[in-house]
Tab-separated table of C-alpha atoms and ligand atoms in Angstrom:
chain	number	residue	atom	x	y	z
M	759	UNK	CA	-41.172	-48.356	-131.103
M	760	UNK	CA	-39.137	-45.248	-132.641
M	761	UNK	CA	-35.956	-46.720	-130.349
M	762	UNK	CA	-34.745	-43.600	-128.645
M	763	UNK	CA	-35.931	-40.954	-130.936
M	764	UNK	CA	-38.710	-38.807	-130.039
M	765	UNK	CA	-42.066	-39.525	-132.390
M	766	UNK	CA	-41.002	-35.721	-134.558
M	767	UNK	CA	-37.392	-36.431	-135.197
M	768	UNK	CA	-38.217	-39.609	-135.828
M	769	UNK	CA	-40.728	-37.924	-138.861
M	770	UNK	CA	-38.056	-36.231	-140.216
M	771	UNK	CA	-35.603	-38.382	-140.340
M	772	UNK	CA	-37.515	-41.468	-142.104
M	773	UNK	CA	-37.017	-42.193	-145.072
M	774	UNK	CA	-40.114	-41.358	-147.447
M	775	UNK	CA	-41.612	-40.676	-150.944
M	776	UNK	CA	-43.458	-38.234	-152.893
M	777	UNK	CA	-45.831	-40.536	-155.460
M	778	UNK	CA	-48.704	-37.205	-155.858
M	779	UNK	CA	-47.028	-33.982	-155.915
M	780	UNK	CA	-47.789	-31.209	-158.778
M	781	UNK	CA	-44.931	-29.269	-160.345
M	782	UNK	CA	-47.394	-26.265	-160.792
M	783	UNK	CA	-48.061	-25.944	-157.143
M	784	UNK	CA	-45.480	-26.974	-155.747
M	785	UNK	CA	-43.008	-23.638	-157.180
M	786	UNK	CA	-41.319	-22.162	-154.687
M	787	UNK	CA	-41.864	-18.107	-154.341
M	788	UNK	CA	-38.206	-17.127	-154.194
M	789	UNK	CA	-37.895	-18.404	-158.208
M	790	UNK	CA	-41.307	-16.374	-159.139
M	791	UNK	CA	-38.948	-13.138	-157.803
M	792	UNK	CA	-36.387	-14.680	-160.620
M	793	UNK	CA	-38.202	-16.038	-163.141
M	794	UNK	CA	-40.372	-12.694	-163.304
M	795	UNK	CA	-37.128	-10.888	-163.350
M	796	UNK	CA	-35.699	-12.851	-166.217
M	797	UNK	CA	-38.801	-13.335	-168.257
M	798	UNK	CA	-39.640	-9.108	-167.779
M	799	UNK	CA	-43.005	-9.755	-166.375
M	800	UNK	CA	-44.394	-7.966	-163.760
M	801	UNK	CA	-45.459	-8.798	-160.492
M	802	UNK	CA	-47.919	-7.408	-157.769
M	803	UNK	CA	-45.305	-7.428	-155.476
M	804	UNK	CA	-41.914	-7.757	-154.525
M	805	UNK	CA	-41.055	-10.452	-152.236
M	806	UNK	CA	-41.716	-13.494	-150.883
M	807	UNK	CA	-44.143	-12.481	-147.934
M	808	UNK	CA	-46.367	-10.094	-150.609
M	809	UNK	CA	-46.587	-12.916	-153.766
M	810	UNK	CA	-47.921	-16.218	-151.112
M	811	UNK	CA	-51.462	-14.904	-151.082
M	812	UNK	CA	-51.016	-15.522	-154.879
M	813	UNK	CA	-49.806	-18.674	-154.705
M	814	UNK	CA	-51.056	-20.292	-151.655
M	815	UNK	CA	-54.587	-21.151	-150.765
M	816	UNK	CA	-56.073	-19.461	-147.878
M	817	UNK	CA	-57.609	-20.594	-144.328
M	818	UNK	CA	-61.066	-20.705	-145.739
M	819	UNK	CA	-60.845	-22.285	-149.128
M	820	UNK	CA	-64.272	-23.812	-150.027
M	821	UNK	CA	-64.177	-26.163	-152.547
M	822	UNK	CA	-61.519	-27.862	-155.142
M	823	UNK	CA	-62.387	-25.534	-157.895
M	824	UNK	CA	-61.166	-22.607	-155.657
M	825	UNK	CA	-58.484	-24.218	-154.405
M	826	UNK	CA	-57.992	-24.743	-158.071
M	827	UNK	CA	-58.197	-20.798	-159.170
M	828	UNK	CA	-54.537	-20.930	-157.327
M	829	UNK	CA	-53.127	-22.332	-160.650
M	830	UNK	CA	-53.430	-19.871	-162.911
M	831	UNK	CA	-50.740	-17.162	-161.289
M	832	UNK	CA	-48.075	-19.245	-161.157
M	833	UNK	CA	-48.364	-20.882	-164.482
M	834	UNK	CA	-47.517	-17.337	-166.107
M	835	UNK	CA	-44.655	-18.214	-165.186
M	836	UNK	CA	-43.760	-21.976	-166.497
M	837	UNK	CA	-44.140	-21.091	-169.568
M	838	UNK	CA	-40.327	-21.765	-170.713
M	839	UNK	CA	-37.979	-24.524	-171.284
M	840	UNK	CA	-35.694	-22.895	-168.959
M	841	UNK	CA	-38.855	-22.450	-166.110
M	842	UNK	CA	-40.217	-26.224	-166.652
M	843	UNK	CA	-36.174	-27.413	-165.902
M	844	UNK	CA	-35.462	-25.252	-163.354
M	845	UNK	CA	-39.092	-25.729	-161.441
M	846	UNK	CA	-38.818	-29.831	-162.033
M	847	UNK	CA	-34.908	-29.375	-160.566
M	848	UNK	CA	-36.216	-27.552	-157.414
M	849	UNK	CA	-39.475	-30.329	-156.504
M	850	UNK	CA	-36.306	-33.009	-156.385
M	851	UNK	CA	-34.435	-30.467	-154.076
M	852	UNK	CA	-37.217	-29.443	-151.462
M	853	UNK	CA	-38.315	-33.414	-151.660
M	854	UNK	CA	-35.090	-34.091	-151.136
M	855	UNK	CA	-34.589	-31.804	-147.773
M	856	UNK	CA	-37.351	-33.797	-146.092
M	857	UNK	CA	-35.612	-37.256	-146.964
M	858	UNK	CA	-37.503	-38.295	-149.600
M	859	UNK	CA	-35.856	-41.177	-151.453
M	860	UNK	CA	-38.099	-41.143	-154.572
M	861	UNK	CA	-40.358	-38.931	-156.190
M	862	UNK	CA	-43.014	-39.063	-158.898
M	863	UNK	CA	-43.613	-35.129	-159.972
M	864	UNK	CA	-47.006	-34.766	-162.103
M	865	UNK	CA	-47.604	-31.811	-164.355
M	866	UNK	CA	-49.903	-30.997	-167.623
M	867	UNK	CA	-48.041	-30.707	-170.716
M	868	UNK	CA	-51.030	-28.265	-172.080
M	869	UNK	CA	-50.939	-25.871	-169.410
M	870	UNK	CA	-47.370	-24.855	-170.678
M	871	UNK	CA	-47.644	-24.116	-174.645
M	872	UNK	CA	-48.177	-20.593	-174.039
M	873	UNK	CA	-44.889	-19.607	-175.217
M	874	UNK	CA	-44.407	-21.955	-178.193
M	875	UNK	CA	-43.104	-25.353	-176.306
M	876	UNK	CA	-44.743	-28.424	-178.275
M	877	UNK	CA	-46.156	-30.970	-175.319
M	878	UNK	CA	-42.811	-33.350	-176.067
M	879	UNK	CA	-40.753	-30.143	-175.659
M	880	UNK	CA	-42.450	-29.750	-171.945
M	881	UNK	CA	-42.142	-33.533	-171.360
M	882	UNK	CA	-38.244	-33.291	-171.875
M	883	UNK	CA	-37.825	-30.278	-170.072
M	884	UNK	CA	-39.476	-31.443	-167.108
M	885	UNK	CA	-37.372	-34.841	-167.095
M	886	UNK	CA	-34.139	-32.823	-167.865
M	887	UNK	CA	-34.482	-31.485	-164.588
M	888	UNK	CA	-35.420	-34.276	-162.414
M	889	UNK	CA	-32.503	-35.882	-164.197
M	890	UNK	CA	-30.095	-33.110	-162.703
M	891	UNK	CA	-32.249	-33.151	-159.608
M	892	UNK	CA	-31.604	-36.783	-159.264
M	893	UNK	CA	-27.649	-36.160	-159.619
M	894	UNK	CA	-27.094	-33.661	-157.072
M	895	UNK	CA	-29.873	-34.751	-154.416
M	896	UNK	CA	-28.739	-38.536	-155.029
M	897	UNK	CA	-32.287	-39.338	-154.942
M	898	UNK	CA	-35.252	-40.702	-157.620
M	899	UNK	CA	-37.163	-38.782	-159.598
M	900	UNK	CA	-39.683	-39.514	-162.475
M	901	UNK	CA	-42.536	-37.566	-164.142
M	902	UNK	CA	-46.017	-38.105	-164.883
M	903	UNK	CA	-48.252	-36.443	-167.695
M	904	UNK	CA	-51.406	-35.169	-166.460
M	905	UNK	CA	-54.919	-34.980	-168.999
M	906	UNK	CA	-56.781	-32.112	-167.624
M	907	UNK	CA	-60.694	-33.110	-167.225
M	908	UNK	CA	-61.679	-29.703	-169.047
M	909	UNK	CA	-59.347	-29.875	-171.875
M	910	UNK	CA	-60.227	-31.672	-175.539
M	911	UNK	CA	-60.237	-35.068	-176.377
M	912	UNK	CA	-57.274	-33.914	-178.908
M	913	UNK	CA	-55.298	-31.670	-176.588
M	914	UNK	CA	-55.877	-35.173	-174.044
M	915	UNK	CA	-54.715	-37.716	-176.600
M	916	UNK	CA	-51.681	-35.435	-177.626
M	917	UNK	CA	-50.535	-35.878	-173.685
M	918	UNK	CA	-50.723	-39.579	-173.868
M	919	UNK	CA	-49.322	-40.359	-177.221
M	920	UNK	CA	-46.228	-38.001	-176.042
M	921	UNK	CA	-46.546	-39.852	-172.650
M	922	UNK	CA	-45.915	-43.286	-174.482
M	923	UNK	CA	-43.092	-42.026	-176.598
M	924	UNK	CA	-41.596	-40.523	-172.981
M	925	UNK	CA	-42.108	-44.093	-171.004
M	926	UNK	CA	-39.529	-45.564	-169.147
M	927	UNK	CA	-37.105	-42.355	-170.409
M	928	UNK	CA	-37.960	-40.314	-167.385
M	929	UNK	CA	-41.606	-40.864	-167.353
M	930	UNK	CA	-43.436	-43.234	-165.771
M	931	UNK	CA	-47.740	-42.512	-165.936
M	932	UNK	CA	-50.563	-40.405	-166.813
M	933	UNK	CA	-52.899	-39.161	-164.721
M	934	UNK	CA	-56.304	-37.153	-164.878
M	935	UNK	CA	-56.703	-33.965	-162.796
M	936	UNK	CA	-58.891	-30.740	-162.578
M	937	UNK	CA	-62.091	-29.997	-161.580
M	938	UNK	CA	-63.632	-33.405	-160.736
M	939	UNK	CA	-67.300	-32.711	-160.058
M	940	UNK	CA	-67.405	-31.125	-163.551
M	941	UNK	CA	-66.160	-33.044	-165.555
M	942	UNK	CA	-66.598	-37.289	-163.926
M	943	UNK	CA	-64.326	-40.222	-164.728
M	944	UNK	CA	-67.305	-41.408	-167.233
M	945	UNK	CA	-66.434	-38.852	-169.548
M	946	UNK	CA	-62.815	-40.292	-170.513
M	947	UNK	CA	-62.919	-44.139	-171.567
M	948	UNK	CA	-61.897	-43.580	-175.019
M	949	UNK	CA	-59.342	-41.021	-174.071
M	950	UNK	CA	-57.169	-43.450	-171.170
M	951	UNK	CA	-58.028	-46.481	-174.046
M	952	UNK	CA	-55.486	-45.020	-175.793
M	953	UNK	CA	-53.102	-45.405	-172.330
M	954	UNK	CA	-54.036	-49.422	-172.179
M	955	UNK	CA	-53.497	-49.521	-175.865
M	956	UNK	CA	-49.900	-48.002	-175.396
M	957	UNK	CA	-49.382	-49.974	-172.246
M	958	UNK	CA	-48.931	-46.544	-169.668
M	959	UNK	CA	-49.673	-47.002	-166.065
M	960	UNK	CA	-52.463	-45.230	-165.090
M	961	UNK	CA	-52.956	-43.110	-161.571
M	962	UNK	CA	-56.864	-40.752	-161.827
M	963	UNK	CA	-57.411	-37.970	-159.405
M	964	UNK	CA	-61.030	-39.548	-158.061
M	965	UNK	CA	-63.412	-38.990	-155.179
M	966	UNK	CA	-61.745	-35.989	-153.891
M	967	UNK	CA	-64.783	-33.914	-155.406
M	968	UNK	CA	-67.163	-36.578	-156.230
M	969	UNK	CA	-68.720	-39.646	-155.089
M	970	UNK	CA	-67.465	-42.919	-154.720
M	971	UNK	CA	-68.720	-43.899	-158.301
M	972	UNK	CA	-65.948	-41.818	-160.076
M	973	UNK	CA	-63.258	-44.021	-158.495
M	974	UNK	CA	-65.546	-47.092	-159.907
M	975	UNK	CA	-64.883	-45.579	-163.006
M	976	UNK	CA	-61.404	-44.792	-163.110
M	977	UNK	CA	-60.341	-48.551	-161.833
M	978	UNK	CA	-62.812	-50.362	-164.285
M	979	UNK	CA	-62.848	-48.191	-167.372
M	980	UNK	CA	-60.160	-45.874	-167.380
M	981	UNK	CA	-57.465	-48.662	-166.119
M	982	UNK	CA	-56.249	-46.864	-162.879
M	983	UNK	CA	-53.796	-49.019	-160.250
M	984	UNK	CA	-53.614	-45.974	-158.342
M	985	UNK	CA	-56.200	-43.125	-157.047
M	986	UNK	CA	-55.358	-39.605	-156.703
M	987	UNK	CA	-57.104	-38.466	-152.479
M	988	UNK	CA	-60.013	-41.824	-152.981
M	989	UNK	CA	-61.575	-39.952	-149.730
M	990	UNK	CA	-65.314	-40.911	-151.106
M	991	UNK	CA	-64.379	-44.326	-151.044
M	992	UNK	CA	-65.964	-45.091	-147.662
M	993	UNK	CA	-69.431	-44.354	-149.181
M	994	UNK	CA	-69.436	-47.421	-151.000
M	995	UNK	CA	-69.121	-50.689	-149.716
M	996	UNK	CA	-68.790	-52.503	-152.902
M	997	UNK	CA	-66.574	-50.097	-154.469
M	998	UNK	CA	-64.204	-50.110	-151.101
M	999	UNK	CA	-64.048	-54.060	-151.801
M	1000	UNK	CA	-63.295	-53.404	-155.253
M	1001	UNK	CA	-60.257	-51.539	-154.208
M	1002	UNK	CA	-58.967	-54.464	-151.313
M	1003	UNK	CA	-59.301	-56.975	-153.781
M	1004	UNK	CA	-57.477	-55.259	-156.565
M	1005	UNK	CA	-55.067	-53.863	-154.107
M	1006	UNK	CA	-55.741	-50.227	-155.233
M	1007	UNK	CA	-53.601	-48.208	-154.461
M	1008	UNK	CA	-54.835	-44.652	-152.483
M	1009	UNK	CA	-52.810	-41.774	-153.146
M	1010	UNK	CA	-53.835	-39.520	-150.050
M	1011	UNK	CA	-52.784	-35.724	-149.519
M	1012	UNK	CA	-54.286	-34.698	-146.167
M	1013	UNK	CA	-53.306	-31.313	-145.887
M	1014	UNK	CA	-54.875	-30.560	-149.471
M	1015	UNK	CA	-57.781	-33.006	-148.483
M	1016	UNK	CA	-59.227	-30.812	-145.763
M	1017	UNK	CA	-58.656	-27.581	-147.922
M	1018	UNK	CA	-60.315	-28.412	-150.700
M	1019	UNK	CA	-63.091	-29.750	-148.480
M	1020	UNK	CA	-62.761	-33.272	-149.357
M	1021	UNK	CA	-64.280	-33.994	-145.645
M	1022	UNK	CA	-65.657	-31.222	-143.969
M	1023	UNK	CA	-62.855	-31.424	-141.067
M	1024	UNK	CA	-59.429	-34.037	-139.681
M	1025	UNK	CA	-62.729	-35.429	-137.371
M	1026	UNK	CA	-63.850	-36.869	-140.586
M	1027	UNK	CA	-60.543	-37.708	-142.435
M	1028	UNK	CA	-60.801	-41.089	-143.645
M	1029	UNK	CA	-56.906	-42.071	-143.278
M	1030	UNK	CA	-57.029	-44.285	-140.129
M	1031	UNK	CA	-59.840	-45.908	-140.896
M	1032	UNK	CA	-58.836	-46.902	-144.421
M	1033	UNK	CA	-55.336	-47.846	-142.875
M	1034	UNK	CA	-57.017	-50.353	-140.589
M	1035	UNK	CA	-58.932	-51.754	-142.814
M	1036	UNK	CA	-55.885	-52.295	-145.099
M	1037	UNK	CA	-56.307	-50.937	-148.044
M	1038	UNK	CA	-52.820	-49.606	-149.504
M	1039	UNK	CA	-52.981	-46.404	-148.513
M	1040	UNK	CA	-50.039	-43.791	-148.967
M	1041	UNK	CA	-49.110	-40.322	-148.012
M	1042	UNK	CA	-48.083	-36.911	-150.153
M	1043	UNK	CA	-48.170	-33.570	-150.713
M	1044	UNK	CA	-50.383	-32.140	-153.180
M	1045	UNK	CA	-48.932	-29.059	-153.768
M	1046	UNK	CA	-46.097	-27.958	-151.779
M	1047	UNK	CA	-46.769	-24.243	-152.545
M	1048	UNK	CA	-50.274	-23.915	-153.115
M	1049	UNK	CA	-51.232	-25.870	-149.651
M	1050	UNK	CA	-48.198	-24.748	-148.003
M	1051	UNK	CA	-47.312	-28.014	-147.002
M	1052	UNK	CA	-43.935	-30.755	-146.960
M	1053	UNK	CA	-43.702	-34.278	-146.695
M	1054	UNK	CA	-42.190	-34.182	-142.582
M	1055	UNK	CA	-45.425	-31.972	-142.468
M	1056	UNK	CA	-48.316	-34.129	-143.875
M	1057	UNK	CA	-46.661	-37.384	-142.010
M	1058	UNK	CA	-46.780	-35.694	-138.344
M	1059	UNK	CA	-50.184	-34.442	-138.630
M	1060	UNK	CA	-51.199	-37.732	-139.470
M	1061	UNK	CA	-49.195	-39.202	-136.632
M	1062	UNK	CA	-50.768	-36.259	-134.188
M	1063	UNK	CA	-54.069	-36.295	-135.056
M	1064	UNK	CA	-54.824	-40.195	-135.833
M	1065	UNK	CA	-52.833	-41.769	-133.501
M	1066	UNK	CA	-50.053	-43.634	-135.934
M	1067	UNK	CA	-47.003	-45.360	-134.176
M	1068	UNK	CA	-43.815	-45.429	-136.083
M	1069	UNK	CA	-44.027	-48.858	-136.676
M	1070	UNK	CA	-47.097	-47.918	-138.888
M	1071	UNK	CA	-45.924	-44.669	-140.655
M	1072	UNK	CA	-43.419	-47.107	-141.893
M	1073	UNK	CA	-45.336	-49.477	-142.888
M	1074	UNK	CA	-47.762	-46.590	-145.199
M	1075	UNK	CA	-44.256	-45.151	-146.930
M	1076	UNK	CA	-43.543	-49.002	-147.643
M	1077	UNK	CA	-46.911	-48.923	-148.893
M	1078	UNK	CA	-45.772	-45.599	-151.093
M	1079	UNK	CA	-42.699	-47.862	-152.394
M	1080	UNK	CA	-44.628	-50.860	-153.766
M	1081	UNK	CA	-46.827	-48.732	-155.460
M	1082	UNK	CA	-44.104	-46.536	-157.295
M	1083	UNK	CA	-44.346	-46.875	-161.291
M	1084	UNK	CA	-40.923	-48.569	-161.376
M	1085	UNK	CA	-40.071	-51.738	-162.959
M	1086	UNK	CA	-39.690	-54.302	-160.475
M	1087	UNK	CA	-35.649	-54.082	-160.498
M	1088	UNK	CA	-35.423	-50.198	-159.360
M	1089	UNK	CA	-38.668	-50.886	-157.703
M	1090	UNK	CA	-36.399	-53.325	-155.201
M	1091	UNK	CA	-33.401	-51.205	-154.559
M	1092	UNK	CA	-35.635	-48.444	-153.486
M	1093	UNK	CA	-36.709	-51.044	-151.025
M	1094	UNK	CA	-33.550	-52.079	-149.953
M	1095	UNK	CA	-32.536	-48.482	-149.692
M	1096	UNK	CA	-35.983	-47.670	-147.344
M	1097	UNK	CA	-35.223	-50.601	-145.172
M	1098	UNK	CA	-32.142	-49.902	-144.513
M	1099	UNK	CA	-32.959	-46.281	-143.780
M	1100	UNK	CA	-35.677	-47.471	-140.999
M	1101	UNK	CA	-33.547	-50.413	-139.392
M	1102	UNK	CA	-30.977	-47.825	-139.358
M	1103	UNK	CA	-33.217	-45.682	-137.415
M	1104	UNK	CA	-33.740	-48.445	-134.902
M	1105	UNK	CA	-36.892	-49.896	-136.947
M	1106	UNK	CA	-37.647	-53.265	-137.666
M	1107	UNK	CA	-39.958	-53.256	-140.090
M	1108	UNK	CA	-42.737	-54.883	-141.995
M	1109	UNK	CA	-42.973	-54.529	-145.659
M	1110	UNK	CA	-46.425	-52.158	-146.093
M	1111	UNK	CA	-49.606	-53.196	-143.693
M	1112	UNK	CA	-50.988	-55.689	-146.216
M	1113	UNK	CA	-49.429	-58.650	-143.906
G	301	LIG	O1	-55.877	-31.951	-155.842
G	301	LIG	C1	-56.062	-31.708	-157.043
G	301	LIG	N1	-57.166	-32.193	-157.658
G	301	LIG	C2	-57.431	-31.978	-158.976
G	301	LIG	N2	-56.623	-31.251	-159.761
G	301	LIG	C3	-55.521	-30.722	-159.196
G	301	LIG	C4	-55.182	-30.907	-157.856
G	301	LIG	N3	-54.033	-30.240	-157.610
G	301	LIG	C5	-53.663	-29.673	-158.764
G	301	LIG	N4	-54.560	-29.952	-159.727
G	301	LIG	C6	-54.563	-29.477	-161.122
G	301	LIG	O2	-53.529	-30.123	-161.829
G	301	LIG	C7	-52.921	-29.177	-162.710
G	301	LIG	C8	-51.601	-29.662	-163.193
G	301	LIG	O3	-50.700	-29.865	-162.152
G	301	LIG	C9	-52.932	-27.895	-161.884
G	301	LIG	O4	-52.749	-26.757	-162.695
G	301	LIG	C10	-54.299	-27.976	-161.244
G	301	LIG	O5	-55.265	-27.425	-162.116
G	302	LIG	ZN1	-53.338	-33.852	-157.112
């Protein structure tokens, strides 16, 4: 029951949040124009309509690895304290526009040395502005350091001994992205031992590009309570009980999902049958840029396409709530805030679809 509001303003108006979205993709053209301008760089072309091709993947994107060649334009460009501020400010605000009450924006320290900035210097940059994101969009906002698979051990452990000197000041986790298949979870028990040693939350981009076994890996050995798309899971019975029993939680991105060819098409999209089954499964963007999607936009396709009542996309951003790396006090005001937002909206609502 949505109460009087059709199913699509219904969408837009709940309440939601952002736990896996990218600060690298998710840059909005219009500041490329700026930032370009400011930073005397040039650019093959002028406006908005001419620069998406650069930053946003196309129809027929093949794999993660291209969908991953999409990086490299933009972050030119994020290459500044006054970039990494301005970019982290503007994920809160376009969150923010879709009613999104709390947001957890991910980024790679070592992707943005190229113009001098030490990895603590990006770090407090990119929580400067969520912080002023968070005062003028009256919403949450917190970061999370990303290891990339195909960088050093060194470069890896400089991110999470930052990361730890950055907890619970506007950080909140690290996380392990790139190019999956290449480099698997198996590769980086020493490096996230340094996370459990330090105490950091862990979330591991796994079984978006390879098999089940990787998000084996990054539960067991690399300490993950949360998994970045988890759309091989279904191909292993023992590791999907794994997950249920350790309530894992799975960070899911459809729009990105089907581009990168996670599942060959929405036919095979795991998301209602993981839902029924219930494992703790949440929705978010990706990249906002790079697969040209929103929050308002990832939650009606799933509702179109899979059936979901509103009873039950309530129940998957309650899901997204629990599973935020807050402490447990912050962690229940969100809560309070959510529910109120949904009964407001004529909902009465269960707290995630764990029962
Ligand atoms: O869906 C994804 N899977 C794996 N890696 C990703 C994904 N989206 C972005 N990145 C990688 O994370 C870096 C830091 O944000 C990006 O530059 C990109 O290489
Ligand atoms: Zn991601």
């Amino acid at each position: 029951m949505t109460g009087s509001l059709p199913m699509e303003l219904f969408i837009s108006r709940m309440p939601k949040v952002d736990l896996h979205v990218h600060l690298d993709g998710s840059v909005k053209p219009e500041t490329v124009l700026e930032l370009a301008a400011a930073q005397g760089r040039q650019l093959p072309a002028g406006d908005v309509q001419g620069l998406l091709p650069y930053m946003q993947v196309e129809e027929q994107c093949e794999s993660l690895k291209q969908y991953l060649s999409k990086f490299d334009f933009v972050l030119q460009f994020l290459q500044t304290a006054e970039a990494l501020e301005r970019t982290a400010f503007e994920v809160v605000e376009q969150a923010a526009r879709h009613n999104c009450k709390y947001v957890e924006v991910r980024f790679a320290p070592q992707l943005h040395r190229q113009g001098g900035l030490t990895v603590d210097d990006t770090i407090r940059h990119v929580i400067a502005g969520l912080k002023r994101g968070e005062e003028a969009f009256g919403i949450g906002a917190r970061a999370i350091a990303i290891c990339m698979r195909h960088d050093s051990l060194p470069n890896n452990s400089v991110v999470i001994e930052a990361a730890a000197r950055f907890l619970d000041q506007g950080l909140v986790a690290v996380d392990l992205a790139g190019d999956e298949a290449g480099f698997p979870a198996a590769g980086f028990h020493e490096l996230f031992g340094i996370a459990r040693q330090r105490g950091i939350p862990v979330t591991i981009h796994a079984g978006e590009a390879a098999g089940p076994d990787n998000i084996y890996e990054a539960i067991v050995h690399l300490g993950a309570t949360r998994i970045g798309h988890g759309i091989t899971l279904r191909d292993d019975p023992a590791v999907l009980e794994l997950v249920k029993e350790r309530q894992i939680v799975l960070e899911m991105c459809p729009v990105s999902n089907i581009q990168t060819k996670a599942v060959p098409d929405w036919a095979s999209y795991p998301v209602r049958e993981y839902y029924d089954q219930g494992l703790a499964i949440t929705i978010h963007t990706d990249n906002m840029t790079v697969s040209g999607t929103n929050l308002t936009k990832e939650y009606e396709i799933v509702a179109d396409r899979f059936g979901f009542t509103a009873v039950e996309l309530a129940a998957i951003v309650m899901n997204g709530v629990n599973a935020a790396f807050l402490p447990d006090e912050q962690k229940q005001s969100l809560r309070e805030a959510v529910g109120n937002e949904f009964r407001a909206l004529g909902l009465e609502m269960k707290l995630g679809n764990r029962g």
